[in-house]
Short mmCIF file of C-alpha atoms in Angstrom, two decimals:
data_model
loop_
_atom_site.label_atom_id
_atom_site.label_comp_id
_atom_site.label_asym_id
_atom_site.label_seq_id
_atom_site.Cartn_x
_atom_site.Cartn_y
_atom_site.Cartn_z
CA MET A 648 137.18 72.60 -128.74
CA ASP A 649 138.03 68.89 -128.07
CA ASP A 650 141.45 69.75 -126.85
CA SER A 651 140.03 72.32 -124.48
CA PHE A 652 137.45 69.77 -123.17
CA ASN A 653 140.16 67.13 -122.62
CA THR A 654 142.36 69.57 -120.74
CA THR A 655 139.47 70.57 -118.52
CA ALA A 656 138.62 66.98 -117.83
CA THR A 657 142.20 66.07 -117.02
CA SER A 658 142.53 69.06 -114.83
CA THR A 659 139.26 68.11 -112.96
CA ARG A 660 140.45 64.55 -112.51
CA ALA A 661 143.77 65.75 -111.21
CA ARG A 662 142.08 68.05 -108.78
CA THR A 663 139.74 65.31 -107.55
CA SER A 664 142.73 62.92 -107.18
CA SER A 665 144.78 65.46 -105.39
CA SER A 666 141.76 66.29 -103.13
CA VAL A 667 141.42 62.62 -102.17
CA VAL A 668 145.12 62.48 -101.30
CA VAL A 669 144.94 65.62 -99.19
CA LYS A 670 141.83 64.34 -97.41
CA THR A 671 143.55 60.95 -96.68
CA ILE A 672 146.68 62.68 -95.39
CA ARG A 673 144.51 64.99 -93.28
CA VAL A 674 142.69 62.02 -91.75
CA ILE A 675 145.93 60.15 -91.06
CA GLY A 676 147.41 63.31 -89.57
CA TRP A 677 144.46 63.96 -87.21
CA THR A 678 144.27 60.33 -86.26
CA SER A 679 147.98 60.20 -85.43
CA LEU A 680 147.70 63.43 -83.51
CA ILE A 681 144.72 62.29 -81.46
CA ALA A 682 146.35 58.87 -80.80
CA GLY A 683 149.55 60.60 -79.67
CA ILE A 684 147.68 62.88 -77.31
CA LEU A 685 145.75 59.88 -75.91
CA ILE A 686 148.99 57.91 -75.38
CA LEU A 687 150.74 60.88 -73.76
CA GLY A 688 147.73 61.43 -71.59
CA PHE A 689 147.82 57.78 -70.50
CA VAL A 690 151.48 57.97 -69.61
CA ALA A 691 150.99 61.22 -67.76
CA GLN A 692 148.03 59.86 -65.90
CA GLN A 693 149.78 56.70 -64.87
CA LEU A 694 153.11 58.22 -63.91
CA PHE A 695 152.09 61.56 -62.42
CA VAL A 696 148.37 61.71 -61.64
CA THR A 697 148.12 58.31 -59.85
CA SER A 698 151.30 59.18 -57.87
CA TRP A 699 149.98 62.67 -57.02
CA PHE A 700 146.78 61.13 -55.57
CA ALA A 701 148.80 58.38 -53.66
CA ASP A 702 151.25 60.87 -52.24
CA ARG A 703 148.40 63.19 -51.24
CA ASN A 704 146.51 60.26 -49.55
CA GLN A 705 149.62 59.25 -47.58
CA ALA A 706 149.37 62.05 -45.10
CA ALA A 707 145.75 61.19 -44.31
CA LEU A 708 146.51 57.51 -44.15
CA GLU A 709 149.40 58.04 -41.79
CA ASP A 710 147.08 59.97 -39.45
CA GLN A 711 144.57 57.09 -39.79
CA ALA A 712 147.34 54.57 -38.99
CA GLN A 713 148.51 56.52 -35.90
CA THR A 714 144.93 56.71 -34.58
CA TYR A 715 144.59 52.98 -35.26
CA PHE A 716 147.89 52.31 -33.32
CA THR A 717 146.35 53.88 -30.20
CA GLU A 718 143.11 51.98 -30.51
CA ALA A 719 144.63 48.58 -31.40
CA SER A 720 147.44 48.77 -28.81
CA ALA A 721 144.71 48.85 -26.16
CA GLY A 722 143.37 45.60 -27.60
CA ALA A 723 146.72 43.85 -27.80
CA GLU A 724 147.14 40.74 -25.76
CA VAL A 725 150.01 38.60 -24.49
CA VAL A 726 149.54 35.00 -25.57
CA PRO A 727 151.77 31.98 -25.23
CA TYR A 728 153.93 31.34 -28.30
CA VAL A 729 153.79 27.75 -29.51
CA PRO A 730 156.38 27.22 -32.28
CA SER A 731 154.27 24.57 -34.00
CA GLN A 732 151.59 27.19 -34.57
CA ALA A 733 154.01 29.20 -36.66
CA GLY A 734 152.27 30.46 -39.71
CA LEU A 735 148.90 30.60 -38.16
CA GLN A 736 147.56 33.74 -36.76
CA PRO A 737 147.51 33.19 -32.92
CA GLU A 738 144.05 33.58 -31.48
CA THR A 739 143.94 36.27 -28.86
CA GLY A 740 142.90 35.21 -25.36
CA SER A 741 143.52 31.55 -25.93
CA GLY A 742 146.28 29.09 -26.38
CA THR A 743 147.89 26.34 -24.50
CA PRO A 744 151.07 27.13 -22.64
CA VAL A 745 154.12 25.55 -24.01
CA GLY A 746 154.88 22.46 -22.04
CA ALA A 747 151.30 21.80 -20.87
CA ASP A 748 150.74 18.21 -20.39
CA PRO A 749 147.29 17.29 -21.88
CA SER A 750 147.25 13.76 -20.32
CA ASP A 751 147.01 14.86 -16.73
CA GLY A 752 146.02 18.46 -17.12
CA THR A 753 148.93 19.83 -15.13
CA GLU A 754 150.39 23.02 -16.45
CA MET A 755 154.08 23.58 -16.72
CA GLU A 756 155.80 27.01 -16.96
CA VAL A 757 154.90 29.11 -19.96
CA ARG A 758 158.22 29.50 -21.62
CA ARG A 759 157.57 32.21 -24.19
CA THR A 760 154.93 34.78 -24.91
CA ILE A 761 154.20 37.07 -27.80
CA LEU A 762 152.23 40.24 -28.12
CA VAL A 763 149.34 39.88 -30.43
CA GLU A 764 147.29 42.81 -31.86
CA PRO A 765 143.71 42.44 -33.09
CA ALA A 766 143.31 41.78 -36.84
CA PRO A 767 142.70 45.15 -38.56
CA PRO A 768 139.47 45.75 -40.49
CA VAL A 769 139.68 45.50 -44.25
CA HIS A 770 140.87 48.83 -45.96
CA GLN A 771 142.21 50.04 -42.64
CA ALA A 772 145.67 51.71 -42.58
CA PHE A 773 147.29 49.66 -39.83
CA ALA A 774 151.12 49.65 -40.43
CA ILE A 775 153.91 51.81 -41.74
CA ILE A 776 156.79 50.31 -43.62
CA ARG A 777 160.24 51.88 -43.71
CA VAL A 778 163.35 50.94 -45.60
CA PRO A 779 166.35 53.09 -44.63
CA THR A 780 168.30 52.16 -47.80
CA ILE A 781 165.51 53.26 -50.15
CA ASP A 782 164.82 56.96 -50.50
CA LYS A 783 161.17 56.63 -51.18
CA LEU A 784 160.58 54.49 -48.08
CA LYS A 785 163.00 56.23 -45.69
CA ASP A 786 160.18 58.24 -44.09
CA GLY A 787 157.71 55.41 -44.29
CA TRP A 788 154.75 54.31 -46.44
CA THR A 789 151.40 53.40 -44.98
CA VAL A 790 150.11 49.80 -45.45
CA VAL A 791 146.43 49.09 -45.60
CA GLU A 792 144.64 45.85 -44.95
CA GLY A 793 143.66 44.23 -48.18
CA VAL A 794 145.11 43.90 -51.74
CA THR A 795 142.14 44.86 -53.87
CA ARG A 796 142.68 47.30 -56.73
CA SER A 797 141.29 50.13 -54.54
CA ASP A 798 143.43 49.14 -51.53
CA LEU A 799 146.47 49.27 -53.66
CA LYS A 800 145.71 52.68 -55.05
CA ASN A 801 147.29 54.01 -51.94
CA GLY A 802 150.46 52.12 -52.67
CA ALA A 803 150.77 49.11 -50.44
CA GLY A 804 148.47 46.48 -49.01
CA HIS A 805 148.66 43.53 -46.64
CA MET A 806 147.32 40.25 -47.94
CA PRO A 807 144.47 39.22 -45.59
CA HIS A 808 144.74 35.74 -44.04
CA THR A 809 148.55 35.94 -43.84
CA ALA A 810 150.32 36.75 -40.64
CA LEU A 811 150.41 40.35 -39.45
CA PRO A 812 153.84 42.01 -39.40
CA GLY A 813 155.72 41.04 -36.22
CA GLN A 814 153.69 37.85 -35.80
CA PRO A 815 154.85 34.24 -36.38
CA GLY A 816 154.41 33.05 -39.94
CA ASN A 817 154.61 34.90 -43.24
CA ALA A 818 153.25 38.45 -43.56
CA VAL A 819 152.71 39.28 -47.23
CA ILE A 820 152.61 42.91 -48.43
CA SER A 821 152.15 43.87 -52.05
CA GLY A 822 152.86 47.26 -53.59
CA HIS A 823 152.99 49.18 -56.83
CA ARG A 824 156.31 49.46 -58.70
CA THR A 825 155.71 52.29 -61.13
CA THR A 826 152.35 53.86 -60.42
CA TYR A 827 150.32 55.10 -57.40
CA GLY A 828 153.38 56.47 -55.68
CA ALA A 829 155.44 53.48 -56.63
CA PRO A 830 156.54 52.67 -53.10
CA PHE A 831 158.28 49.54 -54.14
CA HIS A 832 159.97 51.06 -57.19
CA ASP A 833 163.53 50.37 -56.04
CA PHE A 834 163.13 46.97 -54.53
CA ASP A 835 165.55 45.51 -57.13
CA GLN A 836 168.24 47.36 -55.22
CA LEU A 837 167.65 45.53 -51.93
CA GLU A 838 170.36 43.12 -50.94
CA PRO A 839 170.60 40.46 -48.29
CA GLY A 840 171.13 42.03 -44.89
CA ASP A 841 169.25 45.27 -45.75
CA ILE A 842 166.90 46.30 -43.03
CA ILE A 843 163.10 46.70 -43.35
CA GLU A 844 161.11 48.12 -40.46
CA VAL A 845 157.39 47.69 -40.09
CA GLU A 846 155.60 49.70 -37.39
CA THR A 847 152.36 48.33 -36.04
CA ALA A 848 150.17 48.98 -33.00
CA ILE A 849 152.45 46.85 -30.86
CA GLY A 850 155.76 48.37 -31.87
CA VAL A 851 158.47 48.36 -34.54
CA HIS A 852 159.37 45.08 -36.10
CA THR A 853 162.73 44.87 -37.79
CA TYR A 854 163.39 42.51 -40.57
CA ALA A 855 166.54 41.64 -42.51
CA VAL A 856 166.35 40.80 -46.23
CA ARG A 857 167.41 37.17 -46.86
CA GLU A 858 166.81 36.88 -50.54
CA THR A 859 164.96 38.19 -53.55
CA GLU A 860 163.36 36.18 -56.28
CA ILE A 861 161.53 36.68 -59.50
CA VAL A 862 158.51 34.50 -59.89
CA ARG A 863 155.28 34.25 -61.92
CA PRO A 864 152.20 35.95 -60.57
CA THR A 865 150.56 32.62 -59.98
CA GLU A 866 153.23 31.18 -57.71
CA LEU A 867 151.23 31.05 -54.53
CA TRP A 868 153.96 29.28 -52.57
CA VAL A 869 155.56 32.65 -51.76
CA THR A 870 152.49 33.51 -49.60
CA GLU A 871 152.50 30.25 -47.68
CA PRO A 872 153.17 30.15 -43.90
CA ARG A 873 156.81 29.73 -42.82
CA ASP A 874 158.56 28.73 -39.68
CA GLY A 875 159.71 31.71 -37.66
CA ALA A 876 158.49 35.26 -38.60
CA TRP A 877 158.86 36.39 -42.15
CA LEU A 878 157.91 39.38 -44.24
CA THR A 879 157.33 38.78 -47.94
CA LEU A 880 157.07 41.86 -50.15
CA THR A 881 155.80 41.41 -53.68
CA THR A 882 155.76 43.87 -56.60
CA CYS A 883 155.55 43.83 -60.36
CA ASP A 884 158.58 42.98 -62.46
CA PRO A 885 160.05 44.22 -64.74
CA LYS A 886 159.14 47.88 -64.25
CA PHE A 887 156.19 49.03 -66.34
CA SER A 888 155.02 45.47 -66.74
CA SER A 889 152.94 43.01 -64.69
CA ARG A 890 154.38 39.90 -66.36
CA ARG A 891 156.29 38.74 -63.24
CA ARG A 892 156.65 39.41 -59.59
CA LEU A 893 159.76 40.58 -57.71
CA VAL A 894 159.55 38.97 -54.32
CA VAL A 895 161.69 40.06 -51.31
CA PHE A 896 161.90 37.64 -48.38
CA ALA A 897 162.95 39.19 -45.06
CA GLU A 898 163.25 37.56 -41.63
CA LEU A 899 162.31 39.11 -38.30
CA VAL A 900 165.47 40.07 -36.38
CA ASP A 901 164.24 42.46 -33.77
CA GLY A 902 161.06 43.83 -32.31
CA PRO A 903 158.58 43.09 -29.48
CA ASN A 904 158.15 39.42 -30.49
CA ALA A 905 161.57 38.72 -31.89
CA GLU A 906 163.09 37.24 -28.70
CA ALA A 907 160.22 34.74 -28.22
CA ILE A 908 160.04 33.72 -31.82
CA LEU A 909 163.83 33.55 -32.56
CA GLY A 910 164.59 31.84 -29.27
CA ALA A 911 162.14 29.05 -30.06
CA MET G 329 135.84 71.96 -82.85
CA ARG G 330 133.83 74.95 -84.21
CA ARG G 331 131.81 72.57 -86.42
CA PHE G 332 131.15 70.32 -83.35
CA ILE G 333 129.87 73.26 -81.33
CA GLU G 334 127.69 74.44 -84.17
CA VAL G 335 125.98 71.08 -84.40
CA LEU G 336 124.81 71.32 -80.75
CA PRO G 337 121.32 72.52 -80.16
CA GLY G 338 120.19 75.75 -78.64
CA PRO G 339 121.54 79.32 -78.69
CA LYS G 340 125.21 80.07 -78.51
CA PRO G 341 125.70 80.09 -74.72
CA VAL G 342 123.88 76.76 -74.40
CA LYS G 343 125.94 75.30 -77.25
CA TYR G 344 129.18 76.34 -75.44
CA SER G 345 127.90 75.08 -72.07
CA LEU G 346 127.05 71.72 -73.70
CA ALA G 347 130.42 71.52 -75.33
CA VAL G 348 132.22 72.12 -72.03
CA ALA G 349 129.95 69.50 -70.34
CA ILE G 350 130.70 66.95 -73.10
CA VAL G 351 134.40 67.49 -72.88
CA LEU G 352 134.40 67.19 -69.09
CA VAL G 353 132.43 63.87 -69.21
CA ALA G 354 134.87 62.59 -71.88
CA LEU G 355 137.82 63.48 -69.74
CA VAL G 356 136.41 61.77 -66.69
CA ALA G 357 135.57 58.67 -68.78
CA LEU G 358 139.03 58.75 -70.20
CA PHE G 359 140.52 58.95 -66.69
CA PHE G 360 138.62 55.83 -65.64
CA ILE G 361 139.66 53.92 -68.80
CA TYR G 362 143.30 54.88 -68.22
CA ASP G 363 143.04 53.85 -64.64
CA TRP G 364 141.58 50.49 -65.53
CA VAL G 365 144.08 49.80 -68.32
CA GLY G 366 146.96 50.92 -66.10
CA SER G 367 146.11 48.78 -63.14
CA SER G 368 145.32 45.81 -65.37
CA VAL G 369 148.32 45.90 -67.70
CA LEU G 370 151.07 48.32 -66.58
CA ASP G 371 151.23 47.71 -62.86
CA THR G 372 148.74 45.47 -61.02
CA GLY G 373 150.17 46.21 -57.64
CA GLY G 374 152.34 43.14 -57.47
CA THR G 375 149.76 40.80 -55.94
CA ILE G 376 150.26 37.08 -56.03
CA GLY G 377 147.52 34.71 -57.19
#
């Protein structure tokens, strides 16, 4: 009788113990499965869904940019180019001719002029960037005004308060490296001399890459005004991380304002 | 999943409709969470400052 009782008790304990083990394994299994699905979903959403939306938006944004080109080109003005103002956005409809003598008010010949387009409204698609040596950017990628999270969901954004592309100073454009269409994905392949074209309302501005640099995200000096006309492109580095920034510096070599700016 | 549907109130069609609605809301919430995490950690868009 006692033996039978002991055997039953042992068997019950064993069953309870094995039931706890099975339950634990089941919970671990389900947790791992759900975590795996969530992580896979995250990767899929970041790599494919965001890019699908950005690619789909590009067609609409390009149309928006073309419409803007027509409107903004009507508002473009020719203003004197003063080299000392490099880095500042020239004010349309104003400016002292180069060589003006402030002491007696006599005006000398205006040596150089540049074409200035009105500043685009925030969030407006206003430029198209093309890089012939990079497949993704061969056909162009639309640039919007602004670098907020929503501006950059379409891929690339121009930092407000920096010069516009084709204007004297430093035009800064930021773009995604791995998500949202990843327009700047292959910027690590750019080499000095590579050509970057930026189309705006006043024409196509051609830049040549001068150097690339990897900096910390807080290094604001890369956005500061520079003599001449520069294009600074910034993106995340390394790929799949926002720890650092890959910065490409390119100098204006051709375009509507190149002669005036380079000849200065 | 079946247990989750059974817990929901109402007759069977209502239970299923509620389950679909809850799953959709969860997916949309997940999408926004992914979006936020991705643009905060994985790729911020390369901005400076």
